[in-house]
PDB file of C-alpha atoms in Angstrom:
ATOM      1  CA  MET A   1     -41.085 -33.144 155.957  1.00  0.00           C
ATOM      2  CA  GLU A   2     -40.408 -30.820 158.868  1.00  0.00           C
ATOM      3  CA  ALA A   3     -42.652 -28.728 161.162  1.00  0.00           C
ATOM      4  CA  ALA A   4     -41.469 -25.986 163.448  1.00  0.00           C
ATOM      5  CA  PRO A   5     -42.590 -25.551 167.076  1.00  0.00           C
ATOM      6  CA  GLY A   6     -45.824 -23.589 167.133  1.00  0.00           C
ATOM      7  CA  GLU A   7     -46.652 -24.471 163.558  1.00  0.00           C
ATOM      8  CA  ILE A   8     -49.917 -25.992 162.338  1.00  0.00           C
ATOM      9  CA  LEU A   9     -49.036 -28.005 159.250  1.00  0.00           C
ATOM     10  CA  GLY A  10     -51.825 -29.179 157.143  1.00  0.00           C
ATOM     11  CA  ILE A  11     -51.798 -32.484 155.216  1.00  0.00           C
ATOM     12  CA  ALA A  12     -54.132 -32.903 152.272  1.00  0.00           C
ATOM     13  CA  GLY A  13     -54.789 -35.708 149.810  1.00  0.00           C
ATOM     14  CA  LEU A  14     -57.357 -37.911 148.151  1.00  0.00           C
ATOM     15  CA  VAL A  15     -58.545 -41.079 149.942  1.00  0.00           C
ATOM     16  CA  GLY A  16     -55.806 -43.680 149.406  1.00  0.00           C
ATOM     17  CA  SER A  17     -53.079 -41.081 148.672  1.00  0.00           C
ATOM     18  CA  GLY A  18     -51.196 -41.874 151.760  1.00  0.00           C
ATOM     19  CA  HIS A  19     -51.698 -38.514 153.530  1.00  0.00           C
ATOM     20  CA  THR A  20     -53.115 -40.046 156.699  1.00  0.00           C
ATOM     21  CA  ASP A  21     -50.287 -42.614 156.762  1.00  0.00           C
ATOM     22  CA  VAL A  22     -47.973 -39.806 157.705  1.00  0.00           C
ATOM     23  CA  LEU A  23     -49.799 -39.378 160.953  1.00  0.00           C
ATOM     24  CA  ARG A  24     -49.878 -43.150 161.627  1.00  0.00           C
ATOM     25  CA  VAL A  25     -46.178 -43.417 161.136  1.00  0.00           C
ATOM     26  CA  ILE A  26     -45.413 -40.515 163.572  1.00  0.00           C
ATOM     27  CA  ALA A  27     -47.924 -42.005 166.040  1.00  0.00           C
ATOM     28  CA  GLY A  28     -46.124 -45.353 165.938  1.00  0.00           C
ATOM     29  CA  ALA A  29     -49.111 -47.196 164.471  1.00  0.00           C
ATOM     30  CA  LEU A  30     -47.319 -47.818 161.123  1.00  0.00           C
ATOM     31  CA  ALA A  31     -43.724 -48.614 160.522  1.00  0.00           C
ATOM     32  CA  PRO A  32     -41.968 -46.438 157.928  1.00  0.00           C
ATOM     33  CA  HIS A  33     -40.454 -48.011 154.848  1.00  0.00           C
ATOM     34  CA  SER A  34     -37.483 -45.631 155.212  1.00  0.00           C
ATOM     35  CA  GLY A  35     -36.461 -42.538 157.119  1.00  0.00           C
ATOM     36  CA  ARG A  36     -37.095 -41.822 160.883  1.00  0.00           C
ATOM     37  CA  VAL A  37     -39.213 -39.793 163.165  1.00  0.00           C
ATOM     38  CA  GLU A  38     -37.426 -37.018 165.100  1.00  0.00           C
ATOM     39  CA  LEU A  39     -39.278 -35.036 167.701  1.00  0.00           C
ATOM     40  CA  PRO A  40     -38.663 -31.538 169.031  1.00  0.00           C
ATOM     41  CA  GLY A  41     -35.289 -31.341 170.797  1.00  0.00           C
ATOM     42  CA  GLY A  42     -33.901 -34.118 168.719  1.00  0.00           C
ATOM     43  CA  ARG A  43     -35.767 -36.769 170.703  1.00  0.00           C
ATOM     44  CA  ARG A  44     -36.897 -40.073 169.127  1.00  0.00           C
ATOM     45  CA  PRO A  45     -39.241 -42.747 170.376  1.00  0.00           C
ATOM     46  CA  ARG A  46     -37.134 -45.405 172.217  1.00  0.00           C
ATOM     47  CA  ARG A  47     -38.817 -48.290 170.438  1.00  0.00           C
ATOM     48  CA  PRO A  48     -41.541 -48.867 167.792  1.00  0.00           C
ATOM     49  CA  GLY A  49     -45.223 -48.590 168.779  1.00  0.00           C
ATOM     50  CA  MET A  50     -47.869 -46.128 169.932  1.00  0.00           C
ATOM     51  CA  ARG A  51     -47.057 -46.456 173.581  1.00  0.00           C
ATOM     52  CA  ALA A  52     -43.478 -45.365 173.035  1.00  0.00           C
ATOM     53  CA  ALA A  53     -44.630 -42.389 170.822  1.00  0.00           C
ATOM     54  CA  VAL A  54     -47.005 -41.232 173.568  1.00  0.00           C
ATOM     55  CA  GLN A  55     -44.142 -41.511 176.154  1.00  0.00           C
ATOM     56  CA  ALA A  56     -42.001 -39.458 173.749  1.00  0.00           C
ATOM     57  CA  GLY A  57     -44.547 -36.664 173.626  1.00  0.00           C
ATOM     58  CA  VAL A  58     -46.846 -37.506 170.624  1.00  0.00           C
ATOM     59  CA  GLY A  59     -50.632 -37.249 170.836  1.00  0.00           C
ATOM     60  CA  LEU A  60     -53.203 -38.396 168.293  1.00  0.00           C
ATOM     61  CA  ILE A  61     -56.737 -37.023 167.820  1.00  0.00           C
ATOM     62  CA  SER A  62     -59.060 -38.649 165.360  1.00  0.00           C
ATOM     63  CA  GLY A  63     -62.438 -37.784 163.906  1.00  0.00           C
ATOM     64  CA  ASP A  64     -63.500 -41.270 164.805  1.00  0.00           C
ATOM     65  CA  ARG A  65     -64.242 -40.419 168.424  1.00  0.00           C
ATOM     66  CA  ARG A  66     -66.090 -43.508 169.410  1.00  0.00           C
ATOM     67  CA  GLY A  67     -63.644 -45.800 167.615  1.00  0.00           C
ATOM     68  CA  VAL A  68     -60.327 -44.499 168.883  1.00  0.00           C
ATOM     69  CA  GLY A  69     -60.956 -41.234 170.783  1.00  0.00           C
ATOM     70  CA  VAL A  70     -62.950 -42.090 173.862  1.00  0.00           C
ATOM     71  CA  THR A  71     -64.077 -45.020 175.910  1.00  0.00           C
ATOM     72  CA  ALA A  72     -67.823 -44.261 175.512  1.00  0.00           C
ATOM     73  CA  ASP A  73     -69.223 -46.011 178.597  1.00  0.00           C
ATOM     74  CA  LYS A  74     -66.582 -44.573 181.001  1.00  0.00           C
ATOM     75  CA  PRO A  75     -67.088 -41.315 182.855  1.00  0.00           C
ATOM     76  CA  VAL A  76     -65.686 -38.041 181.610  1.00  0.00           C
ATOM     77  CA  TRP A  77     -62.926 -37.754 184.203  1.00  0.00           C
ATOM     78  CA  GLU A  78     -61.547 -41.270 183.445  1.00  0.00           C
ATOM     79  CA  ASN A  79     -61.418 -40.541 179.747  1.00  0.00           C
ATOM     80  CA  ILE A  80     -59.493 -37.354 180.346  1.00  0.00           C
ATOM     81  CA  VAL A  81     -56.820 -38.792 182.664  1.00  0.00           C
ATOM     82  CA  GLN A  82     -56.450 -42.257 181.017  1.00  0.00           C
ATOM     83  CA  VAL A  83     -53.471 -41.305 178.919  1.00  0.00           C
ATOM     84  CA  ASN A  84     -51.547 -40.094 181.970  1.00  0.00           C
ATOM     85  CA  ALA A  85     -50.698 -43.678 182.934  1.00  0.00           C
ATOM     86  CA  VAL A  86     -48.897 -44.040 179.590  1.00  0.00           C
ATOM     87  CA  SER A  87     -47.284 -40.568 179.374  1.00  0.00           C
ATOM     88  CA  LEU A  88     -46.078 -40.632 182.925  1.00  0.00           C
ATOM     89  CA  GLY A  89     -45.197 -44.255 183.244  1.00  0.00           C
ATOM     90  CA  ARG A  90     -44.553 -45.290 186.832  1.00  0.00           C
ATOM     91  CA  LEU A  91     -45.193 -41.804 188.179  1.00  0.00           C
ATOM     92  CA  GLY A  92     -48.813 -42.138 187.174  1.00  0.00           C
ATOM     93  CA  ARG A  93     -49.319 -44.761 189.762  1.00  0.00           C
ATOM     94  CA  TRP A  94     -48.671 -42.265 192.526  1.00  0.00           C
ATOM     95  CA  LEU A  95     -51.516 -39.889 191.511  1.00  0.00           C
ATOM     96  CA  THR A  96     -54.546 -40.191 193.720  1.00  0.00           C
ATOM     97  CA  ARG A  97     -58.131 -40.581 192.457  1.00  0.00           C
ATOM     98  CA  ARG A  98     -58.906 -37.134 193.911  1.00  0.00           C
ATOM     99  CA  ALA A  99     -55.941 -35.503 192.148  1.00  0.00           C
ATOM    100  CA  LEU A 100     -56.932 -37.070 188.849  1.00  0.00           C
ATOM    101  CA  ARG A 101     -60.554 -35.927 189.124  1.00  0.00           C
ATOM    102  CA  GLU A 102     -59.456 -32.421 189.923  1.00  0.00           C
ATOM    103  CA  SER A 103     -57.046 -32.388 186.984  1.00  0.00           C
ATOM    104  CA  ALA A 104     -59.853 -33.671 184.716  1.00  0.00           C
ATOM    105  CA  GLN A 105     -62.173 -30.977 185.947  1.00  0.00           C
ATOM    106  CA  ALA A 106     -59.663 -28.222 185.230  1.00  0.00           C
ATOM    107  CA  LEU A 107     -58.846 -29.622 181.769  1.00  0.00           C
ATOM    108  CA  ALA A 108     -62.592 -29.981 180.874  1.00  0.00           C
ATOM    109  CA  GLY A 109     -62.993 -26.323 181.836  1.00  0.00           C
ATOM    110  CA  ARG A 110     -60.023 -25.266 179.707  1.00  0.00           C
ATOM    111  CA  VAL A 111     -61.333 -26.889 176.509  1.00  0.00           C
ATOM    112  CA  GLY A 112     -64.985 -25.818 177.235  1.00  0.00           C
ATOM    113  CA  ALA A 113     -66.258 -29.480 177.504  1.00  0.00           C
ATOM    114  CA  ARG A 114     -69.837 -29.327 178.944  1.00  0.00           C
ATOM    115  CA  ALA A 115     -71.075 -32.184 181.114  1.00  0.00           C
ATOM    116  CA  ARG A 116     -73.527 -32.546 183.970  1.00  0.00           C
ATOM    117  CA  SER A 117     -70.662 -33.796 186.064  1.00  0.00           C
ATOM    118  CA  MET A 118     -67.313 -35.455 185.651  1.00  0.00           C
ATOM    119  CA  ASP A 119     -69.047 -38.775 186.414  1.00  0.00           C
ATOM    120  CA  GLN A 120     -71.379 -38.563 183.344  1.00  0.00           C
ATOM    121  CA  ALA A 121     -70.589 -41.266 180.731  1.00  0.00           C
ATOM    122  CA  VAL A 122     -68.963 -39.797 177.618  1.00  0.00           C
ATOM    123  CA  ASP A 123     -71.548 -41.420 175.279  1.00  0.00           C
ATOM    124  CA  GLN A 124     -74.232 -39.157 176.830  1.00  0.00           C
ATOM    125  CA  LEU A 125     -72.439 -36.018 175.571  1.00  0.00           C
ATOM    126  CA  SER A 126     -72.855 -34.355 172.227  1.00  0.00           C
ATOM    127  CA  GLY A 127     -70.338 -35.046 169.473  1.00  0.00           C
ATOM    128  CA  GLY A 128     -68.636 -31.745 169.960  1.00  0.00           C
ATOM    129  CA  ASN A 129     -68.245 -32.181 173.751  1.00  0.00           C
ATOM    130  CA  GLN A 130     -66.982 -35.791 173.150  1.00  0.00           C
ATOM    131  CA  GLN A 131     -64.236 -34.328 170.906  1.00  0.00           C
ATOM    132  CA  LYS A 132     -63.407 -31.728 173.517  1.00  0.00           C
ATOM    133  CA  VAL A 133     -62.937 -34.483 175.970  1.00  0.00           C
ATOM    134  CA  VAL A 134     -60.492 -36.080 173.515  1.00  0.00           C
ATOM    135  CA  PHE A 135     -58.575 -32.733 173.389  1.00  0.00           C
ATOM    136  CA  ALA A 136     -58.611 -32.524 177.167  1.00  0.00           C
ATOM    137  CA  LYS A 137     -57.200 -36.085 177.376  1.00  0.00           C
ATOM    138  CA  TRP A 138     -54.172 -35.125 175.260  1.00  0.00           C
ATOM    139  CA  LEU A 139     -53.694 -31.802 176.986  1.00  0.00           C
ATOM    140  CA  ALA A 140     -53.257 -33.769 180.246  1.00  0.00           C
ATOM    141  CA  ALA A 141     -50.329 -35.587 178.571  1.00  0.00           C
ATOM    142  CA  ARG A 142     -48.846 -32.258 177.441  1.00  0.00           C
ATOM    143  CA  PRO A 143     -47.609 -33.537 174.034  1.00  0.00           C
ATOM    144  CA  SER A 144     -44.949 -31.636 172.136  1.00  0.00           C
ATOM    145  CA  VAL A 145     -46.454 -32.941 168.891  1.00  0.00           C
ATOM    146  CA  LEU A 146     -50.260 -33.271 168.346  1.00  0.00           C
ATOM    147  CA  LEU A 147     -51.488 -35.233 165.339  1.00  0.00           C
ATOM    148  CA  MET A 148     -55.083 -34.634 164.220  1.00  0.00           C
ATOM    149  CA  ASP A 149     -56.982 -36.724 161.615  1.00  0.00           C
ATOM    150  CA  ASP A 150     -60.277 -34.904 160.658  1.00  0.00           C
ATOM    151  CA  PRO A 151     -60.714 -33.769 164.327  1.00  0.00           C
ATOM    152  CA  THR A 152     -63.860 -31.666 163.558  1.00  0.00           C
ATOM    153  CA  ARG A 153     -65.663 -34.295 161.552  1.00  0.00           C
ATOM    154  CA  GLY A 154     -69.380 -34.429 162.449  1.00  0.00           C
ATOM    155  CA  ILE A 155     -69.469 -31.640 164.986  1.00  0.00           C
ATOM    156  CA  ASP A 156     -71.328 -28.300 164.918  1.00  0.00           C
ATOM    157  CA  VAL A 157     -70.012 -24.956 163.809  1.00  0.00           C
ATOM    158  CA  GLY A 158     -69.778 -23.644 167.387  1.00  0.00           C
ATOM    159  CA  ALA A 159     -67.752 -26.553 168.609  1.00  0.00           C
ATOM    160  CA  LYS A 160     -65.463 -26.248 165.587  1.00  0.00           C
ATOM    161  CA  ALA A 161     -64.839 -22.653 166.390  1.00  0.00           C
ATOM    162  CA  GLU A 162     -63.864 -23.562 169.974  1.00  0.00           C
ATOM    163  CA  ILE A 163     -61.531 -26.258 168.803  1.00  0.00           C
ATOM    164  CA  TYR A 164     -59.834 -23.910 166.322  1.00  0.00           C
ATOM    165  CA  ALA A 165     -59.333 -21.446 169.178  1.00  0.00           C
ATOM    166  CA  LEU A 166     -57.788 -24.170 171.258  1.00  0.00           C
ATOM    167  CA  MET A 167     -55.465 -25.076 168.375  1.00  0.00           C
ATOM    168  CA  GLY A 168     -54.410 -21.483 168.298  1.00  0.00           C
ATOM    169  CA  GLU A 169     -53.521 -21.578 171.953  1.00  0.00           C
ATOM    170  CA  LEU A 170     -51.543 -24.744 171.518  1.00  0.00           C
ATOM    171  CA  ALA A 171     -49.590 -23.157 168.652  1.00  0.00           C
ATOM    172  CA  ALA A 172     -48.858 -20.050 170.741  1.00  0.00           C
ATOM    173  CA  ALA A 173     -47.485 -22.380 173.380  1.00  0.00           C
ATOM    174  CA  GLY A 174     -45.170 -24.047 170.907  1.00  0.00           C
ATOM    175  CA  THR A 175     -46.851 -27.250 170.197  1.00  0.00           C
ATOM    176  CA  VAL A 176     -46.252 -28.793 166.777  1.00  0.00           C
ATOM    177  CA  GLN A 177     -49.602 -29.680 165.202  1.00  0.00           C
ATOM    178  CA  LEU A 178     -50.189 -31.807 162.096  1.00  0.00           C
ATOM    179  CA  LEU A 179     -53.735 -31.584 160.738  1.00  0.00           C
ATOM    180  CA  ALA A 180     -54.951 -34.034 158.078  1.00  0.00           C
ATOM    181  CA  SER A 181     -58.410 -32.842 156.965  1.00  0.00           C
ATOM    182  CA  SER A 182     -60.932 -33.537 154.217  1.00  0.00           C
ATOM    183  CA  ASP A 183     -62.080 -29.892 154.424  1.00  0.00           C
ATOM    184  CA  PRO A 184     -59.938 -27.607 152.224  1.00  0.00           C
ATOM    185  CA  ARG A 185     -61.558 -24.526 153.885  1.00  0.00           C
ATOM    186  CA  GLU A 186     -60.444 -25.831 157.256  1.00  0.00           C
ATOM    187  CA  LEU A 187     -56.901 -26.346 156.025  1.00  0.00           C
ATOM    188  CA  ALA A 188     -56.639 -22.987 154.392  1.00  0.00           C
ATOM    189  CA  GLY A 189     -58.195 -21.239 157.462  1.00  0.00           C
ATOM    190  CA  ILE A 190     -56.242 -22.644 160.315  1.00  0.00           C
ATOM    191  CA  CYS A 191     -52.894 -23.894 158.910  1.00  0.00           C
ATOM    192  CA  HIS A 192     -49.640 -22.024 158.453  1.00  0.00           C
ATOM    193  CA  ARG A 193     -48.756 -24.389 155.585  1.00  0.00           C
ATOM    194  CA  VAL A 194     -50.425 -27.197 153.824  1.00  0.00           C
ATOM    195  CA  MET A 195     -48.521 -30.139 152.323  1.00  0.00           C
ATOM    196  CA  VAL A 196     -50.283 -32.003 149.495  1.00  0.00           C
ATOM    197  CA  ILE A 197     -49.645 -35.732 149.024  1.00  0.00           C
ATOM    198  CA  ARG A 198     -50.555 -37.684 145.894  1.00  0.00           C
ATOM    199  CA  LYS A 199     -49.704 -41.369 145.437  1.00  0.00           C
ATOM    200  CA  GLY A 200     -47.444 -41.288 148.484  1.00  0.00           C
ATOM    201  CA  GLN A 201     -45.426 -38.326 147.317  1.00  0.00           C
ATOM    202  CA  VAL A 202     -45.387 -34.665 148.430  1.00  0.00           C
ATOM    203  CA  THR A 203     -46.506 -32.802 145.298  1.00  0.00           C
ATOM    204  CA  ALA A 204     -47.048 -29.234 146.627  1.00  0.00           C
ATOM    205  CA  VAL A 205     -46.585 -27.088 149.733  1.00  0.00           C
ATOM    206  CA  LEU A 206     -48.857 -24.120 150.014  1.00  0.00           C
ATOM    207  CA  ALA A 207     -48.321 -21.061 152.293  1.00  0.00           C
ATOM    208  CA  GLY A 208     -48.970 -17.386 152.500  1.00  0.00           C
ATOM    209  CA  ALA A 209     -51.225 -15.889 149.808  1.00  0.00           C
ATOM    210  CA  GLU A 210     -51.029 -19.132 147.812  1.00  0.00           C
ATOM    211  CA  LEU A 211     -52.884 -20.996 150.657  1.00  0.00           C
ATOM    212  CA  THR A 212     -56.532 -20.897 149.705  1.00  0.00           C
ATOM    213  CA  ALA A 213     -59.208 -23.596 149.730  1.00  0.00           C
ATOM    214  CA  HIS A 214     -59.360 -23.492 145.907  1.00  0.00           C
ATOM    215  CA  ALA A 215     -55.557 -23.886 145.691  1.00  0.00           C
ATOM    216  CA  VAL A 216     -55.694 -26.943 147.967  1.00  0.00           C
ATOM    217  CA  LEU A 217     -58.411 -28.507 145.849  1.00  0.00           C
ATOM    218  CA  GLU A 218     -56.506 -27.899 142.693  1.00  0.00           C
ATOM    219  CA  ALA A 219     -53.295 -29.318 144.196  1.00  0.00           C
ATOM    220  CA  VAL A 220     -54.994 -32.394 145.561  1.00  0.00           C
ATOM    221  CA  ASN A 221     -56.817 -33.242 142.364  1.00  0.00           C
ATOM    222  CA  GLY A 222     -54.055 -32.300 139.925  1.00  0.00           C
ATOM    223  CA  ASP A 223     -55.218 -32.853 136.399  1.00  0.00           C
ATOM    224  CA  ARG A 224     -58.303 -34.776 137.437  1.00  0.00           C
ATOM    225  CA  GLY A 225     -60.293 -31.658 138.227  1.00  0.00           C
ATOM    226  CA  ALA A 226     -62.876 -33.321 140.448  1.00  0.00           C
ATOM    227  CA  PRO A 227     -63.044 -31.512 143.811  1.00  0.00           C
ATOM    228  CA  ALA A 228     -63.138 -34.595 146.087  1.00  0.00           C
ATOM    229  CA  LEU A 229     -60.913 -35.144 149.055  1.00  0.00           C
TER     230      LEU A 229
END
């Protein structure tokens, strides 16, 4: 598979089809059986693992905010800047607390995250604002590739619209985005192409006029007919 700079590539499949494993391999959380991961500019992670992937410019946003997205009892500003220590390596040690807080404030404003203050604990925010904090965290790292696994799960319509707008801004800036989603309407509405995976194999790639929610459902289910992602 290949995605171009500025492209939002959707990944669809039934539970257990292997479609989310694609993201885990690129993120360094799962070793591939074959092949390799090559990032924009021909770069590759220097070694296996998620830390190396982050340092190479890969970000991962999950719908499981409390499980892997945020540190719930930590303040907003710490959540936003925490990935900098990994992405910047030794350089991150030279950033002052004040500089980090100012950076977090600016990024929170950019993504529209609403909090009483940067010192408010993330678990006191709404689900939509928690997810915006996760987006802000990865914007701080400036990834060239952003992986998203059901990033709008469990958030309200207004927050979804703001996240879609942010994804559009990232695409315009040249960020490669891979979106695995259980919502065929989301995939058809925001993605340039959608890759369908069944039993670990790519079985269809939908784009242009062919890319509709109904077509995604049909391709995912094949001959089974049951519309369940």
